[in-house]
CSV table of N, CA and C in Angstrom, one decimal:
chain,number,residue,atom,x,y,z
A,1,HIS,N,4.0,65.3,109.0
A,1,HIS,CA,5.0,65.9,108.1
A,1,HIS,C,4.8,65.4,106.7
A,2,SER,N,5.0,66.2,105.7
A,2,SER,CA,4.8,65.8,104.4
A,2,SER,C,6.2,65.6,103.7
A,3,TRP,N,6.2,64.6,102.8
A,3,TRP,CA,7.5,64.3,102.1
A,3,TRP,C,7.3,64.5,100.6
A,4,TYR,N,6.2,65.1,100.1
A,4,TYR,CA,6.1,65.3,98.7
A,4,TYR,C,7.1,66.3,98.1
A,5,ASN,N,7.6,67.2,99.0
A,5,ASN,CA,8.7,68.1,98.5
A,5,ASN,C,9.9,67.3,98.0
A,6,VAL,N,10.3,66.3,98.8
A,6,VAL,CA,11.4,65.4,98.4
A,6,VAL,C,11.0,64.6,97.2
A,7,GLY,N,9.7,64.2,97.2
A,7,GLY,CA,9.2,63.4,96.1
A,7,GLY,C,9.4,64.1,94.8
A,8,GLY,N,9.2,65.4,94.8
A,8,GLY,CA,9.3,66.1,93.5
A,8,GLY,C,10.7,66.1,93.0
A,9,LEU,N,11.7,66.1,93.9
A,9,LEU,CA,13.1,66.0,93.5
A,9,LEU,C,13.4,64.6,93.1
A,10,VAL,N,12.9,63.6,93.8
A,10,VAL,CA,13.2,62.2,93.4
A,10,VAL,C,12.5,62.0,92.0
A,11,CYS,N,11.3,62.4,91.8
A,11,CYS,CA,10.6,62.2,90.5
A,11,CYS,C,11.4,62.9,89.4
A,12,ARG,N,11.9,64.1,89.7
A,12,ARG,CA,12.7,64.8,88.6
A,12,ARG,C,13.9,64.1,88.3
A,13,GLY,N,14.6,63.5,89.3
A,13,GLY,CA,15.8,62.7,89.1
A,13,GLY,C,15.5,61.5,88.2
A,14,ILE,N,14.4,60.8,88.5
A,14,ILE,CA,14.0,59.7,87.7
A,14,ILE,C,13.7,60.1,86.2
A,15,LEU,N,13.0,61.2,86.1
A,15,LEU,CA,12.7,61.7,84.7
A,15,LEU,C,13.9,62.1,84.0
A,16,GLU,N,14.9,62.6,84.6
A,16,GLU,CA,16.2,63.0,84.0
A,16,GLU,C,17.0,61.8,83.6
A,17,LYS,N,17.0,60.8,84.5
A,17,LYS,CA,17.9,59.6,84.3
A,17,LYS,C,17.3,58.6,83.3
A,18,TYR,N,16.0,58.5,83.3
A,18,TYR,CA,15.4,57.5,82.4
A,18,TYR,C,14.5,58.1,81.4
A,19,SER,N,14.5,57.6,80.2
A,19,SER,CA,13.6,58.0,79.2
A,19,SER,C,12.2,57.4,79.4
A,20,LEU,N,11.3,58.2,79.9
A,20,LEU,CA,10.0,57.6,80.3
A,20,LEU,C,8.9,58.4,79.5
A,21,PRO,N,7.7,57.7,79.3
A,21,PRO,CA,6.7,58.4,78.5
A,21,PRO,C,5.8,59.3,79.4
A,22,VAL,N,6.5,60.2,80.1
A,22,VAL,CA,5.8,61.2,80.9
A,22,VAL,C,5.6,62.5,80.1
A,23,LYS,N,4.4,63.0,80.0
A,23,LYS,CA,4.1,64.2,79.3
A,23,LYS,C,4.2,65.5,80.2
A,24,THR,N,3.6,65.3,81.4
A,24,THR,CA,3.5,66.5,82.3
A,24,THR,C,4.1,66.1,83.6
A,25,PHE,N,5.0,67.0,84.1
A,25,PHE,CA,5.6,66.8,85.5
A,25,PHE,C,5.1,68.0,86.3
A,26,ILE,N,4.3,67.7,87.4
A,26,ILE,CA,3.8,68.7,88.3
A,26,ILE,C,4.6,68.6,89.6
A,27,SER,N,5.3,69.7,89.9
A,27,SER,CA,6.2,69.7,91.1
A,27,SER,C,5.4,70.6,92.1
A,28,VAL,N,5.1,69.9,93.2
A,28,VAL,CA,4.3,70.6,94.3
A,28,VAL,C,5.2,70.9,95.5
A,29,ALA,N,5.4,72.2,95.7
A,29,ALA,CA,6.2,72.6,96.8
A,29,ALA,C,7.5,71.9,97.0
A,30,SER,N,8.2,71.7,95.9
A,30,SER,CA,9.5,70.9,95.9
A,30,SER,C,10.6,71.9,95.7
A,31,PRO,N,11.7,71.8,96.6
A,31,PRO,CA,12.8,72.7,96.5
A,31,PRO,C,13.7,72.4,95.3
A,32,GLN,N,13.3,72.7,94.1
A,32,GLN,CA,14.0,72.3,92.9
A,32,GLN,C,15.4,72.9,92.8
A,33,ALA,N,15.6,74.1,93.4
A,33,ALA,CA,16.9,74.7,93.4
A,33,ALA,C,17.6,74.5,94.7
A,34,GLY,N,17.0,73.7,95.6
A,34,GLY,CA,17.7,73.4,96.9
A,34,GLY,C,16.9,74.0,98.1
A,35,GLN,N,17.5,73.7,99.3
A,35,GLN,CA,16.9,74.1,100.5
A,35,GLN,C,18.0,74.8,101.3
A,36,PHE,N,17.6,75.9,102.0
A,36,PHE,CA,18.6,76.6,102.9
A,36,PHE,C,17.8,77.1,104.1
A,37,GLY,N,17.1,76.1,104.7
A,37,GLY,CA,16.3,76.3,105.9
A,37,GLY,C,16.5,75.0,106.7
A,38,VAL,N,16.6,75.0,108.0
A,38,VAL,CA,16.9,73.8,108.8
A,38,VAL,C,15.8,73.0,109.3
A,39,GLY,N,14.6,73.3,108.9
A,39,GLY,CA,13.4,72.6,109.5
A,39,GLY,C,13.6,71.1,109.6
A,40,ASP,N,13.8,70.4,108.5
A,40,ASP,CA,14.0,69.0,108.5
A,40,ASP,C,15.3,68.5,109.2
A,41,LEU,N,16.3,69.3,109.1
A,41,LEU,CA,17.6,68.9,109.8
A,41,LEU,C,17.4,68.9,111.3
A,42,LYS,N,16.6,69.8,111.8
A,42,LYS,CA,16.4,69.9,113.3
A,42,LYS,C,15.7,68.6,113.8
A,43,ILE,N,15.0,67.9,113.0
A,43,ILE,CA,14.5,66.6,113.4
A,43,ILE,C,15.6,65.7,113.8
A,44,PHE,N,16.7,65.7,113.1
A,44,PHE,CA,17.8,64.8,113.4
A,44,PHE,C,18.9,65.4,114.3
A,45,PHE,N,19.1,66.8,114.2
A,45,PHE,CA,20.2,67.4,114.9
A,45,PHE,C,19.6,68.8,115.4
A,46,SER,N,19.3,68.8,116.7
A,46,SER,CA,18.6,69.9,117.3
A,46,SER,C,19.5,71.2,117.4
A,47,ASN,N,20.8,71.1,117.3
A,47,ASN,CA,21.7,72.2,117.4
A,47,ASN,C,22.0,72.8,116.0
A,48,CYS,N,21.4,72.2,115.0
A,48,CYS,CA,21.7,72.6,113.6
A,48,CYS,C,21.1,74.0,113.3
A,49,THR,N,21.9,74.9,112.7
A,49,THR,CA,21.4,76.2,112.2
A,49,THR,C,21.8,76.3,110.7
A,50,ARG,N,21.2,77.3,110.1
A,50,ARG,CA,21.6,77.6,108.7
A,50,ARG,C,23.1,77.9,108.5
A,51,ASN,N,23.7,78.5,109.6
A,51,ASN,CA,25.1,78.9,109.5
A,51,ASN,C,26.1,77.7,109.7
A,52,ASN,N,25.6,76.6,110.3
A,52,ASN,CA,26.6,75.5,110.5
A,52,ASN,C,26.1,74.2,109.8
A,53,ALA,N,25.0,74.2,109.2
A,53,ALA,CA,24.5,72.9,108.6
A,53,ALA,C,25.4,72.4,107.6
A,54,TYR,N,26.1,73.2,106.8
A,54,TYR,CA,27.0,72.7,105.8
A,54,TYR,C,28.1,71.8,106.4
A,55,LEU,N,28.5,72.0,107.7
A,55,LEU,CA,29.5,71.1,108.3
A,55,LEU,C,29.0,69.7,108.4
A,56,LEU,N,27.7,69.5,108.4
A,56,LEU,CA,27.1,68.2,108.4
A,56,LEU,C,26.7,67.7,107.0
A,57,THR,N,26.0,68.6,106.3
A,57,THR,CA,25.4,68.2,105.0
A,57,THR,C,26.5,67.9,104.0
A,58,TYR,N,27.6,68.5,104.0
A,58,TYR,CA,28.6,68.4,103.0
A,58,TYR,C,29.7,67.4,103.5
A,59,THR,N,29.3,66.3,104.0
A,59,THR,CA,30.2,65.2,104.4
A,59,THR,C,29.6,63.9,103.9
A,60,LYS,N,30.4,62.9,103.9
A,60,LYS,CA,30.0,61.6,103.5
A,60,LYS,C,28.8,61.1,104.4
A,61,LEU,N,28.9,61.3,105.7
A,61,LEU,CA,27.9,60.9,106.6
A,61,LEU,C,26.6,61.7,106.3
A,62,GLY,N,26.8,63.0,106.2
A,62,GLY,CA,25.6,63.9,106.0
A,62,GLY,C,24.9,63.6,104.7
A,63,GLN,N,25.5,63.1,103.7
A,63,GLN,CA,24.9,62.8,102.4
A,63,GLN,C,24.0,61.6,102.5
A,64,LYS,N,24.0,60.9,103.7
A,64,LYS,CA,23.1,59.8,103.9
A,64,LYS,C,21.7,60.3,104.4
A,65,ILE,N,21.6,61.6,104.7
A,65,ILE,CA,20.4,62.2,105.2
A,65,ILE,C,19.7,62.9,104.0
A,66,SER,N,18.4,62.6,103.7
A,66,SER,CA,17.8,63.0,102.5
A,66,SER,C,17.9,64.5,102.3
A,67,VAL,N,17.6,65.3,103.3
A,67,VAL,CA,17.7,66.8,103.1
A,67,VAL,C,19.1,67.3,102.7
A,68,ALA,N,20.1,66.6,103.1
A,68,ALA,CA,21.5,67.0,102.8
A,68,ALA,C,21.7,66.9,101.3
A,69,ASN,N,21.0,66.0,100.6
A,69,ASN,CA,21.1,65.8,99.2
A,69,ASN,C,20.6,67.0,98.3
A,70,TYR,N,19.8,67.8,99.0
A,70,TYR,CA,19.3,69.1,98.3
A,70,TYR,C,19.6,70.3,99.1
A,71,TRP,N,20.5,70.2,100.1
A,71,TRP,CA,21.0,71.4,100.9
A,71,TRP,C,21.9,72.2,99.9
A,72,ASN,N,21.5,73.5,99.8
A,72,ASN,CA,22.3,74.4,98.9
A,72,ASN,C,22.6,75.6,99.7
A,73,ASP,N,23.8,75.6,100.3
A,73,ASP,CA,24.2,76.8,101.1
A,73,ASP,C,24.9,77.8,100.2
A,74,PRO,N,24.2,79.0,100.0
A,74,PRO,CA,24.8,80.0,99.1
A,74,PRO,C,26.1,80.5,99.5
A,75,HIS,N,26.5,80.3,100.8
A,75,HIS,CA,27.8,80.8,101.3
A,75,HIS,C,28.9,79.8,101.1
A,76,HIS,N,28.6,78.5,100.8
A,76,HIS,CA,29.6,77.5,100.6
A,76,HIS,C,29.4,76.7,99.4
A,77,GLN,N,29.4,77.4,98.2
A,77,GLN,CA,29.1,76.8,96.9
A,77,GLN,C,30.1,75.8,96.5
A,78,ASN,N,31.4,76.0,96.8
A,78,ASN,CA,32.4,75.0,96.5
A,78,ASN,C,32.2,73.7,97.2
A,79,ARG,N,31.8,73.7,98.4
A,79,ARG,CA,31.5,72.5,99.1
A,79,ARG,C,30.3,71.8,98.6
A,80,TYR,N,29.3,72.7,98.3
A,80,TYR,CA,28.0,72.2,97.7
A,80,TYR,C,28.3,71.4,96.4
A,81,LYS,N,29.1,71.9,95.5
A,81,LYS,CA,29.4,71.3,94.3
A,81,LYS,C,30.3,70.1,94.4
A,82,LYS,N,31.2,70.1,95.5
A,82,LYS,CA,32.1,69.0,95.7
A,82,LYS,C,31.5,67.8,96.4
A,83,TYR,N,30.6,68.1,97.4
A,83,TYR,CA,30.2,67.0,98.3
A,83,TYR,C,28.7,66.6,98.1
A,84,ASN,N,27.9,67.5,97.6
A,84,ASN,CA,26.5,67.2,97.4
A,84,ASN,C,26.3,66.2,96.3
A,85,ASN,N,25.8,65.0,96.5
A,85,ASN,CA,25.8,64.0,95.5
A,85,ASN,C,24.5,63.8,94.8
A,86,TYR,N,23.6,64.8,94.9
A,86,TYR,CA,22.3,64.7,94.2
A,86,TYR,C,22.0,65.9,93.4
A,87,LEU,N,21.7,67.0,94.1
A,87,LEU,CA,21.1,68.2,93.4
A,87,LEU,C,22.0,68.8,92.3
A,88,PRO,N,23.4,68.9,92.6
A,88,PRO,CA,24.2,69.4,91.5
A,88,PRO,C,24.2,68.5,90.2
A,89,LEU,N,24.0,67.2,90.4
A,89,LEU,CA,23.9,66.3,89.2
A,89,LEU,C,22.6,66.6,88.4
A,90,LEU,N,21.6,67.1,89.1
A,90,LEU,CA,20.3,67.4,88.4
A,90,LEU,C,20.4,68.8,87.7
A,91,ASN,N,21.0,69.7,88.4
A,91,ASN,CA,21.0,71.1,88.0
A,91,ASN,C,22.2,71.5,87.2
A,92,GLU,N,23.3,71.7,87.9
A,92,GLU,CA,24.5,72.3,87.2
A,92,GLU,C,25.3,71.4,86.3
A,93,GLU,N,25.3,70.1,86.7
A,93,GLU,CA,26.2,69.1,86.1
A,93,GLU,C,25.4,68.1,85.3
A,94,ALA,N,24.2,68.4,84.9
A,94,ALA,CA,23.4,67.3,84.2
A,94,ALA,C,24.1,66.8,83.0
A,95,SER,N,24.0,65.5,82.8
A,95,SER,CA,24.6,64.9,81.6
A,95,SER,C,23.7,65.2,80.4
A,96,SER,N,24.2,64.9,79.2
A,96,SER,CA,23.4,65.1,78.0
A,96,SER,C,22.2,64.2,78.0
A,97,THR,N,22.3,63.0,78.6
A,97,THR,CA,21.2,62.1,78.7
A,97,THR,C,20.1,62.7,79.6
A,98,PHE,N,20.5,63.2,80.8
A,98,PHE,CA,19.6,63.9,81.7
A,98,PHE,C,18.8,65.0,81.0
A,99,ARG,N,19.6,65.8,80.2
A,99,ARG,CA,19.0,66.9,79.5
A,99,ARG,C,18.0,66.5,78.5
A,100,SER,N,18.4,65.5,77.7
A,100,SER,CA,17.6,64.9,76.6
A,100,SER,C,16.3,64.4,77.2
A,101,ASN,N,16.4,63.6,78.3
A,101,ASN,CA,15.2,63.0,78.9
A,101,ASN,C,14.3,64.1,79.5
A,102,PHE,N,14.8,65.1,80.1
A,102,PHE,CA,14.0,66.2,80.7
A,102,PHE,C,13.3,66.9,79.6
A,103,LEU,N,13.9,67.1,78.4
A,103,LEU,CA,13.3,67.8,77.3
A,103,LEU,C,12.1,67.0,76.6
A,104,ASN,N,12.0,65.7,77.0
A,104,ASN,CA,10.8,64.9,76.6
A,104,ASN,C,9.5,65.4,77.1
A,105,LEU,N,9.6,66.2,78.2
A,105,LEU,CA,8.4,66.7,78.8
A,105,LEU,C,7.6,67.7,77.9
A,106,GLU,N,6.3,67.6,77.9
A,106,GLU,CA,5.5,68.6,77.1
A,106,GLU,C,5.0,69.7,78.0
A,107,GLN,N,5.1,69.5,79.3
A,107,GLN,CA,4.6,70.5,80.3
A,107,GLN,C,5.3,70.3,81.6
A,108,LEU,N,5.8,71.4,82.2
A,108,LEU,CA,6.4,71.4,83.5
A,108,LEU,C,5.6,72.4,84.3
A,109,VAL,N,5.0,72.0,85.4
A,109,VAL,CA,4.1,72.8,86.2
A,109,VAL,C,4.8,72.9,87.6
A,110,LEU,N,5.1,74.1,88.0
A,110,LEU,CA,5.8,74.4,89.3
A,110,LEU,C,4.8,75.1,90.2
A,111,LEU,N,4.5,74.5,91.4
A,111,LEU,CA,3.6,75.1,92.4
A,111,LEU,C,4.4,75.4,93.6
A,112,GLY,N,4.2,76.6,94.2
A,112,GLY,CA,4.8,77.0,95.4
A,112,GLY,C,4.3,78.3,95.8
A,113,GLY,N,4.5,78.7,97.1
A,113,GLY,CA,4.0,80.0,97.5
A,113,GLY,C,4.7,80.5,98.8
A,114,PRO,N,4.5,81.8,99.0
A,114,PRO,CA,5.2,82.5,100.1
A,114,PRO,C,4.9,82.1,101.5
A,115,ASP,N,3.8,81.4,101.7
A,115,ASP,CA,3.4,80.9,103.0
A,115,ASP,C,3.7,79.5,103.3
A,116,ASP,N,4.6,78.9,102.4
A,116,ASP,CA,4.9,77.5,102.6
A,116,ASP,C,5.4,77.1,104.0
A,117,GLY,N,6.4,77.9,104.4
A,117,GLY,CA,6.9,77.7,105.8
A,117,GLY,C,7.9,76.5,106.0
A,118,VAL,N,8.1,75.7,105.0
A,118,VAL,CA,9.1,74.6,105.1
A,118,VAL,C,10.2,74.8,104.0
A,119,VAL,N,9.8,74.9,102.8
A,119,VAL,CA,10.8,75.1,101.7
A,119,VAL,C,11.4,76.6,101.8
A,120,GLU,N,12.7,76.6,101.9
A,120,GLU,CA,13.3,77.9,102.1
A,120,GLU,C,14.6,78.1,101.2
A,121,PRO,N,14.6,79.0,100.4
A,121,PRO,CA,13.5,80.0,100.1
A,121,PRO,C,12.3,79.3,99.3
A,122,TRP,N,11.1,79.8,99.5
A,122,TRP,CA,10.0,79.2,98.9
A,122,TRP,C,10.1,79.3,97.3
A,123,GLN,N,10.9,80.3,96.9
A,123,GLN,CA,11.1,80.5,95.4
A,123,GLN,C,11.8,79.3,94.8
A,124,SER,N,12.5,78.5,95.6
A,124,SER,CA,13.1,77.3,95.1
A,124,SER,C,12.1,76.4,94.4
A,125,CYS,N,10.9,76.4,94.8
A,125,CYS,CA,9.8,75.7,94.2
A,125,CYS,C,9.7,76.0,92.7
A,126,HIS,N,10.2,77.2,92.4
A,126,HIS,CA,10.1,77.7,91.0
A,126,HIS,C,11.5,77.9,90.4
A,127,PHE,N,12.5,77.2,91.0
A,127,PHE,CA,13.9,77.2,90.6
A,127,PHE,C,14.6,78.5,90.9
A,128,GLY,N,14.0,79.4,91.7
A,128,GLY,CA,14.7,80.6,92.2
A,128,GLY,C,15.5,80.2,93.4
A,129,PHE,N,16.5,81.0,93.7
A,129,PHE,CA,17.3,80.7,94.9
A,129,PHE,C,18.1,81.9,95.4
A,130,TYR,N,18.7,81.8,96.6
A,130,TYR,CA,19.5,82.9,97.1
A,130,TYR,C,20.9,83.0,96.4
A,131,ASP,N,21.3,84.2,96.3
A,131,ASP,CA,22.7,84.5,96.0
A,131,ASP,C,23.5,84.5,97.3
A,132,GLN,N,24.8,84.9,97.2
A,132,GLN,CA,25.6,84.9,98.4
A,132,GLN,C,25.2,86.0,99.5
A,133,SER,N,24.4,87.0,99.0
A,133,SER,CA,23.9,88.0,100.0
A,133,SER,C,22.5,87.6,100.4
A,134,GLU,N,22.1,86.4,100.1
A,134,GLU,CA,20.7,85.9,100.4
A,134,GLU,C,19.6,86.7,99.8
A,135,GLN,N,19.9,87.3,98.6
A,135,GLN,CA,18.8,87.9,97.8
A,135,GLN,C,18.3,86.9,96.8
A,136,ILE,N,17.1,86.9,96.5
A,136,ILE,CA,16.5,85.9,95.6
A,136,ILE,C,16.9,86.2,94.2
A,137,VAL,N,17.5,85.2,93.5
A,137,VAL,CA,17.8,85.2,92.1
A,137,VAL,C,16.7,84.4,91.4
A,138,PRO,N,15.9,85.0,90.5
A,138,PRO,CA,14.8,84.2,89.9
A,138,PRO,C,15.4,83.1,88.9
A,139,MET,N,14.5,82.2,88.6
A,139,MET,CA,14.9,81.0,87.8
A,139,MET,C,15.6,81.5,86.5
A,140,THR,N,15.1,82.5,85.8
A,140,THR,CA,15.7,82.9,84.5
A,140,THR,C,17.1,83.5,84.7
A,141,GLU,N,17.5,83.8,85.9
A,141,GLU,CA,18.9,84.3,86.1
A,141,GLU,C,19.8,83.3,86.8
A,142,GLN,N,19.3,82.1,87.0
A,142,GLN,CA,20.2,81.1,87.6
A,142,GLN,C,21.1,80.5,86.5
A,143,ASN,N,22.3,80.2,87.0
A,143,ASN,CA,23.3,79.7,86.0
A,143,ASN,C,22.8,78.4,85.2
A,144,PHE,N,22.2,77.5,85.9
A,144,PHE,CA,21.7,76.3,85.3
A,144,PHE,C,20.6,76.6,84.2
A,145,TYR,N,19.9,77.7,84.4
A,145,TYR,CA,18.9,78.2,83.4
A,145,TYR,C,19.7,78.8,82.2
A,146,CYS,N,20.5,79.8,82.5
A,146,CYS,CA,21.3,80.5,81.5
A,146,CYS,C,22.1,79.5,80.6
A,147,ASP,N,22.7,78.5,81.3
A,147,ASP,CA,23.5,77.5,80.6
A,147,ASP,C,22.7,76.5,79.9
A,148,ASP,N,21.4,76.4,80.3
A,148,ASP,CA,20.4,75.4,79.9
A,148,ASP,C,21.0,74.0,80.1
A,149,SER,N,21.6,73.8,81.3
A,149,SER,CA,22.3,72.6,81.6
A,149,SER,C,21.4,71.3,81.5
A,150,PHE,N,20.2,71.5,82.0
A,150,PHE,CA,19.3,70.3,81.9
A,150,PHE,C,18.0,70.5,81.1
A,151,GLY,N,18.0,71.6,80.3
A,151,GLY,CA,16.9,71.9,79.4
A,151,GLY,C,15.8,72.8,79.9
A,152,LEU,N,15.9,73.3,81.1
A,152,LEU,CA,14.9,74.2,81.7
A,152,LEU,C,14.6,75.4,80.8
A,153,ARG,N,15.7,76.1,80.3
A,153,ARG,CA,15.5,77.3,79.5
A,153,ARG,C,14.8,76.9,78.2
A,154,THR,N,15.2,75.8,77.6
A,154,THR,CA,14.6,75.4,76.4
A,154,THR,C,13.1,75.1,76.6
A,155,LEU,N,12.7,74.4,77.6
A,155,LEU,CA,11.3,74.2,77.9
A,155,LEU,C,10.6,75.5,78.1
A,156,ASP,N,11.2,76.4,78.8
A,156,ASP,CA,10.6,77.7,79.1
A,156,ASP,C,10.4,78.5,77.8
A,157,GLU,N,11.4,78.5,77.0
A,157,GLU,CA,11.3,79.3,75.7
A,157,GLU,C,10.3,78.7,74.8
A,158,GLN,N,10.0,77.4,75.0
A,158,GLN,CA,9.0,76.7,74.1
A,158,GLN,C,7.6,76.9,74.7
A,159,GLY,N,7.5,77.6,75.8
A,159,GLY,CA,6.2,77.8,76.5
A,159,GLY,C,5.7,76.6,77.3
A,160,LYS,N,6.6,75.7,77.7
A,160,LYS,CA,6.2,74.5,78.3
A,160,LYS,C,6.3,74.5,79.8
A,161,VAL,N,6.7,75.7,80.4
A,161,VAL,CA,6.8,75.8,81.9
A,161,VAL,C,5.7,76.8,82.4
A,162,GLN,N,4.9,76.2,83.3
A,162,GLN,CA,3.9,77.0,84.0
A,162,GLN,C,4.3,77.2,85.4
A,163,ILE,N,4.3,78.4,85.9
A,163,ILE,CA,4.7,78.7,87.3
A,163,ILE,C,3.5,79.3,88.0
A,164,TYR,N,3.2,78.7,89.2
A,164,TYR,CA,2.1,79.3,90.0
A,164,TYR,C,2.6,79.6,91.3
A,165,ASP,N,2.4,80.9,91.7
A,165,ASP,CA,2.7,81.4,93.1
A,165,ASP,C,1.3,81.3,93.8
A,166,VAL,N,1.3,80.5,94.8
A,166,VAL,CA,0.0,80.2,95.5
A,166,VAL,C,0.1,80.7,96.9
A,167,PRO,N,-0.3,81.9,97.2
A,167,PRO,CA,-0.3,82.5,98.6
A,167,PRO,C,-1.4,81.8,99.5
A,168,GLY,N,-1.1,81.8,100.8
A,168,GLY,CA,-2.1,81.3,101.7
A,168,GLY,C,-2.1,79.8,101.9
A,169,VAL,N,-1.1,79.1,101.3
A,169,VAL,CA,-1.1,77.7,101.4
A,169,VAL,C,0.2,77.3,102.2
A,170,THR,N,0.1,76.7,103.3
A,170,THR,CA,1.3,76.2,104.1
A,170,THR,C,1.7,74.9,103.5
A,171,HIS,N,2.9,74.5,103.8
A,171,HIS,CA,3.5,73.3,103.2
A,171,HIS,C,2.6,72.0,103.5
A,172,GLY,N,2.1,71.9,104.7
A,172,GLY,CA,1.2,70.8,105.1
A,172,GLY,C,-0.1,70.8,104.4
A,173,ASP,N,-0.5,72.0,103.9
A,173,ASP,CA,-1.8,72.1,103.2
A,173,ASP,C,-1.8,71.6,101.8
A,174,TRP,N,-0.7,71.5,101.2
A,174,TRP,CA,-0.7,71.0,99.8
A,174,TRP,C,-1.3,69.6,99.6
A,175,GLY,N,-1.1,68.8,100.6
A,175,GLY,CA,-1.6,67.4,100.5
A,175,GLY,C,-3.1,67.2,101.0
A,176,ARG,N,-3.7,68.3,101.4
A,176,ARG,CA,-5.1,68.2,101.8
A,176,ARG,C,-6.1,68.3,100.7
């Protein structure tokens, strides 16, 4: 099992929280807009499905499990914003310090593809995500992009965001 997808979120959190001399951030198959697939949760809870995972992930106990910190259920957004103690702080509710630090990047490279098989939806690797009808909303139409809450739109408008759709690569293949 590979954990670099989580690593991409952890690294982004560090980049937003601290002013570091990082010029380029390369996010490899990392669910930057969240996860709505139960692959990792099934490791811990065999009866977990997409339809009931929020009952676990959006609790105090659930937030002690790494995947719960980036679980983004499009059908339970109020719970996501209330109980998820990591991803909303990076995306929708980023502080001015987080935004300022993220804008120190000279280049943001986002890698992901349709054959990933773990990140769901795979477009989350590019900050895309499901709406309530589970249709993909691209990065440029996400609220955190439109509001420029953590500086993603600014970086994009400055030509500092590179997005690569890489077909034929499964999640486990990224590290090979």
